[in-house]
mmCIF file of C-alpha atoms in Angstrom:
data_model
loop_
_atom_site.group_PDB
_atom_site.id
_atom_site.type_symbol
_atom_site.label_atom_id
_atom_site.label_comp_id
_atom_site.label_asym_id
_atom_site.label_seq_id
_atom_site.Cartn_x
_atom_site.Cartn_y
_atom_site.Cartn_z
ATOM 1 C CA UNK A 194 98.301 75.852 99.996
ATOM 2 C CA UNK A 195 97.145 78.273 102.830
ATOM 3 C CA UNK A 196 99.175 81.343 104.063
ATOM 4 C CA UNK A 197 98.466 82.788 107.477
ATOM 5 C CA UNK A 198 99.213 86.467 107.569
ATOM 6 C CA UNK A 199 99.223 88.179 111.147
ATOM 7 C CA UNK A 200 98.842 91.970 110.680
ATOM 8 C CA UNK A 201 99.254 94.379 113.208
ATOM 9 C CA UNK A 202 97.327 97.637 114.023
ATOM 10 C CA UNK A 203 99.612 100.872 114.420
ATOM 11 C CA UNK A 204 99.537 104.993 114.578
ATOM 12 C CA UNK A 205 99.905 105.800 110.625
ATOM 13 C CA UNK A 206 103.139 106.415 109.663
ATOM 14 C CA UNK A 207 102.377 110.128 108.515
ATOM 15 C CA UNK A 208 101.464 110.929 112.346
ATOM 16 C CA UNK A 209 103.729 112.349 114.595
ATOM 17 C CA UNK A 210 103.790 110.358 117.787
ATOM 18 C CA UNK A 211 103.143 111.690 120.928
ATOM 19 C CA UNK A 212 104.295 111.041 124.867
ATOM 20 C CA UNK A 213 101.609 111.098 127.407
ATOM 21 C CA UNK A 214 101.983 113.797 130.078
ATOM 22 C CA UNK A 215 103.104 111.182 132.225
ATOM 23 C CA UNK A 216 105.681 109.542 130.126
ATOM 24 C CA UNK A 217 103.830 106.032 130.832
ATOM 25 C CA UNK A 218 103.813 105.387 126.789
ATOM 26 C CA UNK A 219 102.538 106.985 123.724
ATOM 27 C CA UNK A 220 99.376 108.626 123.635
ATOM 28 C CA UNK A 221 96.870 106.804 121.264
ATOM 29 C CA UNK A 222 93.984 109.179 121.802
ATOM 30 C CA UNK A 223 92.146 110.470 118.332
ATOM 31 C CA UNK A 224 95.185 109.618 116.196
ATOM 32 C CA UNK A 225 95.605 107.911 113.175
ATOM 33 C CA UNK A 226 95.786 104.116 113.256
ATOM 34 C CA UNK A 227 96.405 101.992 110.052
ATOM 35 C CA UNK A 228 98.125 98.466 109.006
ATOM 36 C CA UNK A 229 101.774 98.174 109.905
ATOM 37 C CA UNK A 230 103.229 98.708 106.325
ATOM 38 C CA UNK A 231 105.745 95.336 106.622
ATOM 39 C CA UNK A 232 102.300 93.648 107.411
ATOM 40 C CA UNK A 233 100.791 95.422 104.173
ATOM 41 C CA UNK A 234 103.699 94.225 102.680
ATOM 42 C CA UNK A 235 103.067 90.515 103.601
ATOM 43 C CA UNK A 236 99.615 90.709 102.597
ATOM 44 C CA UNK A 237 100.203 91.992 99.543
ATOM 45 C CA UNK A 238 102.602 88.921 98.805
ATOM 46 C CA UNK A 239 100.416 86.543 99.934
ATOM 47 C CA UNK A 240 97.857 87.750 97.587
ATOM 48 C CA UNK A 241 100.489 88.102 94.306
ATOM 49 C CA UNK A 242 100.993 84.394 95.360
ATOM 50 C CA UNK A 243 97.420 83.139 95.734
ATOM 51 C CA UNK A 244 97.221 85.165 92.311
ATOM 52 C CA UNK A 245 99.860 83.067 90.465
ATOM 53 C CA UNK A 246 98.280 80.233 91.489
ATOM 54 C CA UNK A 247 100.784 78.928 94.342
ATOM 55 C CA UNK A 248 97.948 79.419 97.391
ATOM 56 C CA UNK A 249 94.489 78.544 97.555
ATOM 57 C CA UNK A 250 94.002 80.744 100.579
ATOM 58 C CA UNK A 251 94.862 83.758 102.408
ATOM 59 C CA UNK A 252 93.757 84.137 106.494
ATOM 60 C CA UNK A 253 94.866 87.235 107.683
ATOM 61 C CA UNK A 254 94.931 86.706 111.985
ATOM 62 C CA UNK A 255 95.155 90.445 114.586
ATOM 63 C CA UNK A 256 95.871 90.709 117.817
ATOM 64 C CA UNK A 257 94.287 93.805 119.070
ATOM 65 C CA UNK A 258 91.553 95.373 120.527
ATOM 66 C CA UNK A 259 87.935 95.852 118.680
ATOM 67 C CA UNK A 260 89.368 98.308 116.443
ATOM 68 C CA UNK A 261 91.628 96.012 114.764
ATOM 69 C CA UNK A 262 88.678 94.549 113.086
ATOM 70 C CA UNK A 263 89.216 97.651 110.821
ATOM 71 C CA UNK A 264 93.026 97.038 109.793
ATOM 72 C CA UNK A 265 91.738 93.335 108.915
ATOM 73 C CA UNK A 266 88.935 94.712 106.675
ATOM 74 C CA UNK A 267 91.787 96.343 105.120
ATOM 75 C CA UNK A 268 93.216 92.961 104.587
ATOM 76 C CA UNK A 269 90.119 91.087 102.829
ATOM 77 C CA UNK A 270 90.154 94.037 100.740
ATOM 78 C CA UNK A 271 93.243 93.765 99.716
ATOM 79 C CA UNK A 272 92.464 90.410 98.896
ATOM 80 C CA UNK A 273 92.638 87.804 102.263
ATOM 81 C CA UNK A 274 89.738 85.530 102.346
ATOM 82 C CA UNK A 275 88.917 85.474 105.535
ATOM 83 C CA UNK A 276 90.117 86.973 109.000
ATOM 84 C CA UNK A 277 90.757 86.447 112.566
ATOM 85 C CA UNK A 278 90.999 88.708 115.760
ATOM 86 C CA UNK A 279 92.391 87.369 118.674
ATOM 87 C CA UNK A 280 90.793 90.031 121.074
ATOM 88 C CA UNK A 281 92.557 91.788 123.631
ATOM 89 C CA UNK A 282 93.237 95.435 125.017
ATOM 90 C CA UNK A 283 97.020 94.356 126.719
ATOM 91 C CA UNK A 284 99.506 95.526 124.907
ATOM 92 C CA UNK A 285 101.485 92.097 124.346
ATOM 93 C CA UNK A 286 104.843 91.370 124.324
ATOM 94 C CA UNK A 287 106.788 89.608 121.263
ATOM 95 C CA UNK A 288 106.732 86.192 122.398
ATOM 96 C CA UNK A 289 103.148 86.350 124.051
ATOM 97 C CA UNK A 290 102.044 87.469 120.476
ATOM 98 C CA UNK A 291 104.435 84.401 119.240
ATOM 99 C CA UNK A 292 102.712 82.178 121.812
ATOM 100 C CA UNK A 293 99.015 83.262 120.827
ATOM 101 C CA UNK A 294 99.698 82.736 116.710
ATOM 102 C CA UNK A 295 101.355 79.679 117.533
ATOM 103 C CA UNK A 296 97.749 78.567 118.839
ATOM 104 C CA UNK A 297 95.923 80.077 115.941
ATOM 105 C CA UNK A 298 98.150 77.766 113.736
ATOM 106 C CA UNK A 299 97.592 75.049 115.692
ATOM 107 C CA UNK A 300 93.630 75.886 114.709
ATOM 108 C CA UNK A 301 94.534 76.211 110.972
ATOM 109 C CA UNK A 302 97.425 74.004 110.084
ATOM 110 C CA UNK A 303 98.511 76.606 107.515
ATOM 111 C CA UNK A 304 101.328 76.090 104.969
ATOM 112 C CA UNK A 305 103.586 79.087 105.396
ATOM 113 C CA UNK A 306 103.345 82.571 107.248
ATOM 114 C CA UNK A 307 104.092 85.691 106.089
ATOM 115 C CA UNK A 308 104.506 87.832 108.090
ATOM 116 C CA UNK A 309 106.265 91.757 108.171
ATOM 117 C CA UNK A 310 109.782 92.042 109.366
ATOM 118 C CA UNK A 311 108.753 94.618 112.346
ATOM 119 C CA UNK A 312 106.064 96.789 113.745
ATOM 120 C CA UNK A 313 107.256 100.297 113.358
ATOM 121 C CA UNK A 314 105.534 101.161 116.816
ATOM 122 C CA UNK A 315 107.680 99.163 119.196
ATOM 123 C CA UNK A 316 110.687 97.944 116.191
ATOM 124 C CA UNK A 317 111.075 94.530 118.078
ATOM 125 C CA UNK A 318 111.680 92.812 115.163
ATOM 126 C CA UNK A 319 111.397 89.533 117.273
ATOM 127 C CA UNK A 320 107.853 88.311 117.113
ATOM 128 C CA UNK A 321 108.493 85.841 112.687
ATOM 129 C CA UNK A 322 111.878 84.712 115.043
ATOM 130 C CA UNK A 323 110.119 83.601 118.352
ATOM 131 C CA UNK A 324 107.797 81.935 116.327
ATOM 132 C CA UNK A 325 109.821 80.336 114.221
ATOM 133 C CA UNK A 326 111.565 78.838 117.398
ATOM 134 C CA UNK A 327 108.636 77.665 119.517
ATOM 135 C CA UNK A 328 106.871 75.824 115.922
ATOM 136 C CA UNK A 329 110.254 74.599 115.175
ATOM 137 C CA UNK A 330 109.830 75.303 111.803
ATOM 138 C CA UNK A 331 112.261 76.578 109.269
ATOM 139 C CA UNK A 332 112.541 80.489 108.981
ATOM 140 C CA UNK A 333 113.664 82.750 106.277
ATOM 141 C CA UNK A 334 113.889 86.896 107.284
ATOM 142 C CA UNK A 335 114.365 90.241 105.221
ATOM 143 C CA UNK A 336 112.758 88.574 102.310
ATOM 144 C CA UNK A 337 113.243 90.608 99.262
ATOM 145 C CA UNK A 338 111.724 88.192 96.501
ATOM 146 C CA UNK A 339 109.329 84.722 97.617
ATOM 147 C CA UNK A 340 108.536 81.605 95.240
ATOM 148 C CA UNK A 341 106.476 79.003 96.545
ATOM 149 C CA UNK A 342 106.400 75.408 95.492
ATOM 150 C CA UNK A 343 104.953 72.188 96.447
ATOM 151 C CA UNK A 344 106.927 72.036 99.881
ATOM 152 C CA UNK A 345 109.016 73.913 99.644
ATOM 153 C CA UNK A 346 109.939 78.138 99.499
ATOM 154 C CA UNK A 347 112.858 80.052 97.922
ATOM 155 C CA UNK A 348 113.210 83.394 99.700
ATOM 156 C CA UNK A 349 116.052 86.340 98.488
ATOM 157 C CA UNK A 350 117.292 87.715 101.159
ATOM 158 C CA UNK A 351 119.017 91.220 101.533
ATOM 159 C CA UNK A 352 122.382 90.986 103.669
ATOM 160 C CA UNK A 353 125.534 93.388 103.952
ATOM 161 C CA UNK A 354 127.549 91.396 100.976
ATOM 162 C CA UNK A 355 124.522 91.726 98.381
ATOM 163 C CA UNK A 356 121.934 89.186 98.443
ATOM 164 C CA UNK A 357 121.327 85.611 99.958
ATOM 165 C CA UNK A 358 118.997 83.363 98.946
ATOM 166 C CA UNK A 359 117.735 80.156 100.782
ATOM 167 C CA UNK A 360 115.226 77.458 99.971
ATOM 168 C CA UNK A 361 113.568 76.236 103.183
ATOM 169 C CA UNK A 362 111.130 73.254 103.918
ATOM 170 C CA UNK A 363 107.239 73.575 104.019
ATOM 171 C CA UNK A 364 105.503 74.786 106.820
ATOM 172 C CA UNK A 365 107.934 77.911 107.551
ATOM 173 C CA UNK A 366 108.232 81.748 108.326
ATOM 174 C CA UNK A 367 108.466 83.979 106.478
ATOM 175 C CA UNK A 368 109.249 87.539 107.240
ATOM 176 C CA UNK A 369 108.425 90.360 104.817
ATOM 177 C CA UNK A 370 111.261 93.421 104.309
ATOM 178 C CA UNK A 371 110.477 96.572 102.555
ATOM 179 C CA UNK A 372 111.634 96.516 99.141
ATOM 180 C CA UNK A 373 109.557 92.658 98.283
ATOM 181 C CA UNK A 374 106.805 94.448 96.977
ATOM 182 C CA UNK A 375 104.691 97.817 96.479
ATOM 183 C CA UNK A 376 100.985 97.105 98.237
ATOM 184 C CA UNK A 377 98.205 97.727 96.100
ATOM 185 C CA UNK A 378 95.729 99.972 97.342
ATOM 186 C CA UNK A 379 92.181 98.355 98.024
ATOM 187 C CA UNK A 380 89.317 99.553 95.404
ATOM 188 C CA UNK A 381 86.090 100.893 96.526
ATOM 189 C CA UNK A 382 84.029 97.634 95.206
ATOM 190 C CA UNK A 383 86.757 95.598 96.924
ATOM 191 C CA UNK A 384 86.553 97.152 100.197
ATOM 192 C CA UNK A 385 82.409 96.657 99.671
ATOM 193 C CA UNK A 386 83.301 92.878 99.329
ATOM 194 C CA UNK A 387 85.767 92.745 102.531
ATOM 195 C CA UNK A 388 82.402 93.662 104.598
ATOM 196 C CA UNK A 389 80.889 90.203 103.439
ATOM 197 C CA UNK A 390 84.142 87.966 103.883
ATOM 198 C CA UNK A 391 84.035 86.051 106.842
ATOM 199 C CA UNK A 392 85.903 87.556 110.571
ATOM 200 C CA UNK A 393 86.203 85.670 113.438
ATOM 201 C CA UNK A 394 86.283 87.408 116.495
ATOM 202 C CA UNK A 395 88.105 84.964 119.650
ATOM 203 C CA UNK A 396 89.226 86.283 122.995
ATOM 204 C CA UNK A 397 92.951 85.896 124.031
ATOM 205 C CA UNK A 398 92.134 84.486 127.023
ATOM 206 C CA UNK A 399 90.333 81.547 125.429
ATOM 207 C CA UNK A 400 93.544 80.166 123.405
ATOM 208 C CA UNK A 401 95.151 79.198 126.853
ATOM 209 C CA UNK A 402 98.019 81.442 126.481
ATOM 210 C CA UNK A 403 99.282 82.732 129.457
ATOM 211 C CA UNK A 404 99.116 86.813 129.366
ATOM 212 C CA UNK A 405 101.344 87.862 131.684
ATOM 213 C CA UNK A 406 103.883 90.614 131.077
ATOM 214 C CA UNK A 407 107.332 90.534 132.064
ATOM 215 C CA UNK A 408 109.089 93.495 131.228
ATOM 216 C CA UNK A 409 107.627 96.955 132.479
ATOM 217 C CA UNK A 410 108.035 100.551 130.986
ATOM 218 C CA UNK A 411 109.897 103.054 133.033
ATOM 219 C CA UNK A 412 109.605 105.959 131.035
ATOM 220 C CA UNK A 413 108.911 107.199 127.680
ATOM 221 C CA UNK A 414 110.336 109.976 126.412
ATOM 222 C CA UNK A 415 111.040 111.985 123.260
ATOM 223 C CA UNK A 416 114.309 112.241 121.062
ATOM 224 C CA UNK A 417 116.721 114.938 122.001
ATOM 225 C CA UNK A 418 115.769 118.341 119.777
ATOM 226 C CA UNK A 419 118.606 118.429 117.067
ATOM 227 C CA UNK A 420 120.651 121.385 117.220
ATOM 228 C CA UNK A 421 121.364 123.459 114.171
ATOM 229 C CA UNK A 422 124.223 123.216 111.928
ATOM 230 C CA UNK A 423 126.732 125.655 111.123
ATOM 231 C CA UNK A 424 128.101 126.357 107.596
ATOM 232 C CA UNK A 425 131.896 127.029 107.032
ATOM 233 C CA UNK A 426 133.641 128.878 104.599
ATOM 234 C CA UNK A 427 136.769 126.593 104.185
ATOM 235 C CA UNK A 428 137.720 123.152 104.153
ATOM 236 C CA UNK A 429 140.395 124.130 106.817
ATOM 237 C CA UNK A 430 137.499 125.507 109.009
ATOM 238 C CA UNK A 431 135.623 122.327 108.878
ATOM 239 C CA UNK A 432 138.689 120.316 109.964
ATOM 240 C CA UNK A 433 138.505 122.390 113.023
ATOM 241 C CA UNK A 434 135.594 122.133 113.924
ATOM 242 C CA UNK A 435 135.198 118.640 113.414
ATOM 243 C CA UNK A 436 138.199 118.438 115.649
ATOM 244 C CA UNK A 437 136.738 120.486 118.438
ATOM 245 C CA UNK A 438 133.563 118.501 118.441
ATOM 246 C CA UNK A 439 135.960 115.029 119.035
ATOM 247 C CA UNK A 440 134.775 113.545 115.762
ATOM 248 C CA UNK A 441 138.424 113.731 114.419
#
């Protein structure tokens, strides 16, 4: 069984983000970058899985610029087999990036993606859906616990009520939440092995994917500064001012 695991590269999640002077977007210069964790997440899955026996092989697919060849080294060290960038410097939309994997797959025939939830830069939490829609293939989201079998894939879901769990068809999508698993951090000799593992480097523009964006950023701005609280001496006094600020 192969597993096709698209990881995405983003600032760290320790840096602050920034707004560019202009408030066009965020400003990317000399900060941080590193693996979306709900990609680490799905990486680290498919690896558990490939571990148990249940795949054969792990191909771990960017979209990105040059630099993204770095968060998929992280990826073969972690244990993925081989890699692919899809090259580009736009900064793609949900279903463009759906559009572009769908071609990859197309390429690879793979048995089941798994994929994160969400990219904590731009929290679409669209892309496992859209794809899911244009392969028409089965989809399971927020998964909490995977087991894969011969055609098939039993997925635990997290929802409101407690948990949900749903057994879906072979090929499907899979989307990775944040309590499935802890990633493993990659070892030195590991990450010395990741620099021999095959990476295949295509251009966007070669997978006949149209590029094109549609929606356009206005502005860009940061979060309100939160005022500071007050403390009260009395329950009575905390009625009131709960009252005067309309929340009762």
């Amino acid at each position: 069984m192969k597993v096709l695991v698209p990881v995405k590269r983003v600032i760290d999640y320790n840096v602050k983000a920034r707004v560019k002077s202009d408030q066009s977007g965020v400003d990317l210069a000399n900060v941080k970058m590193s693996m979306n964790p709900f990609c680490e997440i799905a990486v680290e899955e498919a690896v558990r899985q490939k571990e148990k026996g249940a795949v054969t092989e792990v191909v771990a697919v960017s979209i990105g610029p040059v630099q993204a060849q770095e968060t998929l080294r992280t990826a073969l060290a972690m244990g993925a087999d081989r890699a692919i960038l899809i090259q580009t410097d736009q900064d793609l939309e949900p279903l463009t990036v759906a559009k572009l994997l769908k071609a990859v797959i197309a390429e690879e025939s793979p048995d089941a993606v798994i994929m994160g939830k969400q990219a904590i830069d731009g929290d679409n939490n669209a892309t496992g859906q859209m794809l899911a829609a244009i392969l028409d293939w089965p989809q399971a989201t927020f998964a909490s616990a995977i087991e894969l079998s011969a055609g098939k894939a039993k997925v635990t879901r997290e929802v409101d009520g407690g948990l949900q769990t749903l057994e879906v068809s072979l090929p499907a999508i899979i989307t990775a939440d944040l309590r499935l698993n802890e990633p493993r951090y990659a070892s030195l000799p590991n990450i010395m092995k990741a620099k021999k593992k095959p990476l295949d480097v295509k251009e966007a523009g070669s997978l006949g994917v149209d590029l094109k964006q549609h929606l356009k950023v206005l502005k860009v701005t940061e979060p309100a500064k939160r005022a500071g609280g007050i403390k009260v001496e009395t329950a009575a006094d905390l009625v009131s001012n709960l009252k005067t600020a309309g929340v009762l």
